[in-house]
Short mmCIF file of C-alpha atoms in Angstrom, two decimals:
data_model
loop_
_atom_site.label_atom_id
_atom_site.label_comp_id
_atom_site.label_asym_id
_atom_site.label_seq_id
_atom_site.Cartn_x
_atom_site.Cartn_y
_atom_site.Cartn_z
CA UNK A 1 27.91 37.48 -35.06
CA UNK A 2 24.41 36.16 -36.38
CA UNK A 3 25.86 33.34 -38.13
CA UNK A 4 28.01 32.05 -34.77
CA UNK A 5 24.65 32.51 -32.98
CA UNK A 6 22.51 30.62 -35.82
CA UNK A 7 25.20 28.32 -35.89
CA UNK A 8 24.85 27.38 -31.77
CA UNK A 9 20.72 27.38 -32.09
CA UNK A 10 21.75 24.52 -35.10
CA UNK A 11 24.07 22.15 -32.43
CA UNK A 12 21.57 22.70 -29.77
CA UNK A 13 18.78 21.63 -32.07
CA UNK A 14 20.51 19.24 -32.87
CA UNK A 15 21.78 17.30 -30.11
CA UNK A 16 18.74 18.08 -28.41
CA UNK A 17 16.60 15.79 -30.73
CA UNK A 18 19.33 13.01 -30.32
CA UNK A 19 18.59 12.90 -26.46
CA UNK A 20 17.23 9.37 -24.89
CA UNK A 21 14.66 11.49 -23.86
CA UNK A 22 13.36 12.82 -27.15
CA UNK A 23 13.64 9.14 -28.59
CA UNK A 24 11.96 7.37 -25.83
CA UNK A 25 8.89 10.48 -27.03
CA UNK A 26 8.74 8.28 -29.96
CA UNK A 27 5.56 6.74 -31.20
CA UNK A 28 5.16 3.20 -30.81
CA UNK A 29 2.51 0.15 -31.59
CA UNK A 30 2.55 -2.45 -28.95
CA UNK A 31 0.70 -5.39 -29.56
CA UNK A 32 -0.68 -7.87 -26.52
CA UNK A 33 -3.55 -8.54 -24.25
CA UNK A 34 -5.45 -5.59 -22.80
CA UNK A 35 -6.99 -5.87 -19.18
CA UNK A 36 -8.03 -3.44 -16.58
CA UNK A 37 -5.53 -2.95 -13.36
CA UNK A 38 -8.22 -2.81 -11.11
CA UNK A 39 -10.87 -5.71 -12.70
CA UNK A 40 -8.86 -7.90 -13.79
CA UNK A 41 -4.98 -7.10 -12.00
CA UNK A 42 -5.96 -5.84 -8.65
CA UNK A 43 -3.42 -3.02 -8.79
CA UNK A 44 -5.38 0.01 -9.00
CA UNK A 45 -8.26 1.59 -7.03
CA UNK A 46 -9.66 2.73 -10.05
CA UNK A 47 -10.23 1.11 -14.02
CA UNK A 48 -7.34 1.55 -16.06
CA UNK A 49 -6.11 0.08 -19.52
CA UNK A 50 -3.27 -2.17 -19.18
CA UNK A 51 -1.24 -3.82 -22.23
CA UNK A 52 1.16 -6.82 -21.63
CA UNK A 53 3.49 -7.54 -23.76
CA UNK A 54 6.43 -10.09 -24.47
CA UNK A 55 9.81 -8.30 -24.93
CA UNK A 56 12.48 -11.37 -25.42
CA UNK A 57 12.06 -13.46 -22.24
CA UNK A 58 9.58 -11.28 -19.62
CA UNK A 59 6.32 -9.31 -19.96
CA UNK A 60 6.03 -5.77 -19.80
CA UNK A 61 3.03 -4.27 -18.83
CA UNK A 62 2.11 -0.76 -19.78
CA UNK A 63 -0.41 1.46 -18.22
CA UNK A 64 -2.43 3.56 -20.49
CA UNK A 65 -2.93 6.72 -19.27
CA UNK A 66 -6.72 8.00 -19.16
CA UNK A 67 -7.76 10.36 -22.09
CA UNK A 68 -10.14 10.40 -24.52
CA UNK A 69 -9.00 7.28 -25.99
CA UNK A 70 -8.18 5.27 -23.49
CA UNK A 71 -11.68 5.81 -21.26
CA UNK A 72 -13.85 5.34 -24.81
CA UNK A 73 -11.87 1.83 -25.56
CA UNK A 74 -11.96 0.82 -22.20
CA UNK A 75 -15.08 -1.20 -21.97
CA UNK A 76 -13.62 -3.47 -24.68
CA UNK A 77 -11.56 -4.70 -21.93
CA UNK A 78 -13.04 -4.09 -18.23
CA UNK A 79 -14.46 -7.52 -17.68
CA UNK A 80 -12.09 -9.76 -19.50
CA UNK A 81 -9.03 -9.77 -21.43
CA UNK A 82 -8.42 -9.62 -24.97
CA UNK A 83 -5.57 -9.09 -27.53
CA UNK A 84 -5.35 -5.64 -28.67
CA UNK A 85 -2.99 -2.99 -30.52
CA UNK A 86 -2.23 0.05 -28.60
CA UNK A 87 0.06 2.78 -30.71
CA UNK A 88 1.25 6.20 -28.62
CA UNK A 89 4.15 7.68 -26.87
CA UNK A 90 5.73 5.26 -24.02
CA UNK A 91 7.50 6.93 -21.42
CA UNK A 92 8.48 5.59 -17.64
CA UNK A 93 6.39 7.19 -14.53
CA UNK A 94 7.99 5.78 -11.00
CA UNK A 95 9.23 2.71 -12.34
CA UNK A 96 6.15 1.62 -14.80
CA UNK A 97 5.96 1.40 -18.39
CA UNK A 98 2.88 4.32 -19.54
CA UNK A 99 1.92 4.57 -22.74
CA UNK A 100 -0.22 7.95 -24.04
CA UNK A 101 -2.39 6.12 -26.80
CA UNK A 102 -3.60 7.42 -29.88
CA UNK A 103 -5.25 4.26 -31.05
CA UNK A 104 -6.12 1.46 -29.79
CA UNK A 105 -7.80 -1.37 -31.57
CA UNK A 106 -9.23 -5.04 -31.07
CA UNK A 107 -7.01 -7.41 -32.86
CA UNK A 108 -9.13 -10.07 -34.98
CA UNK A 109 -7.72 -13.98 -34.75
#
């Protein structure tokens, strides 16, 4: 009996770490020019940290959620934009790309 029961807690572990969800949890470095919606894209009432990207032929812009990181990095990029490195978890929230960042850095020419 303990081993059939071990043995389901084992597929359910499993196949629950093989779920879209779990892998879109994954942490990821995205590398592109940082602006603020609201300074610099008019889309928010408030400053956030934005990252645009190129994936193959269109831009993708993520939103960087406010924490600690995000609100200390964020006059870096408030009143202009500039190429950064953003690495976190990316999820999608209502149809936009948000990214939970861990680290985000100025990237040097």
């Amino acid at each position: 009996m303990k081993k059939s029961v071990l043995a389901a807690l084992l597929v359910a572990g499993i196949t629950m770490a093989f779920t879209p969800k779990a892998l879109a949890a994954e942490a990821k470095t995205l590398t592109g020019e940082g602006k603020c919606a609201k300074c610099a894209l008019k889309e928010t009432k408030e400053c956030q940290n934005t990252v645009t990207v190129k994936e193959g032929d269109k831009s993708v812009t993520y939103y960087l959620v406010h924490n600690d990181v995000s609100k200390e990095f964020h006059e870096n990029i408030c009143k202009g934009a500039k190429k950064v490195k953003a690495t976190g978890t990316v999820k999608e929230v209502a149809g936009k790309m948000q990214l939970t960042p861990t680290k985000i850095e100025l990237v040097k020419d």
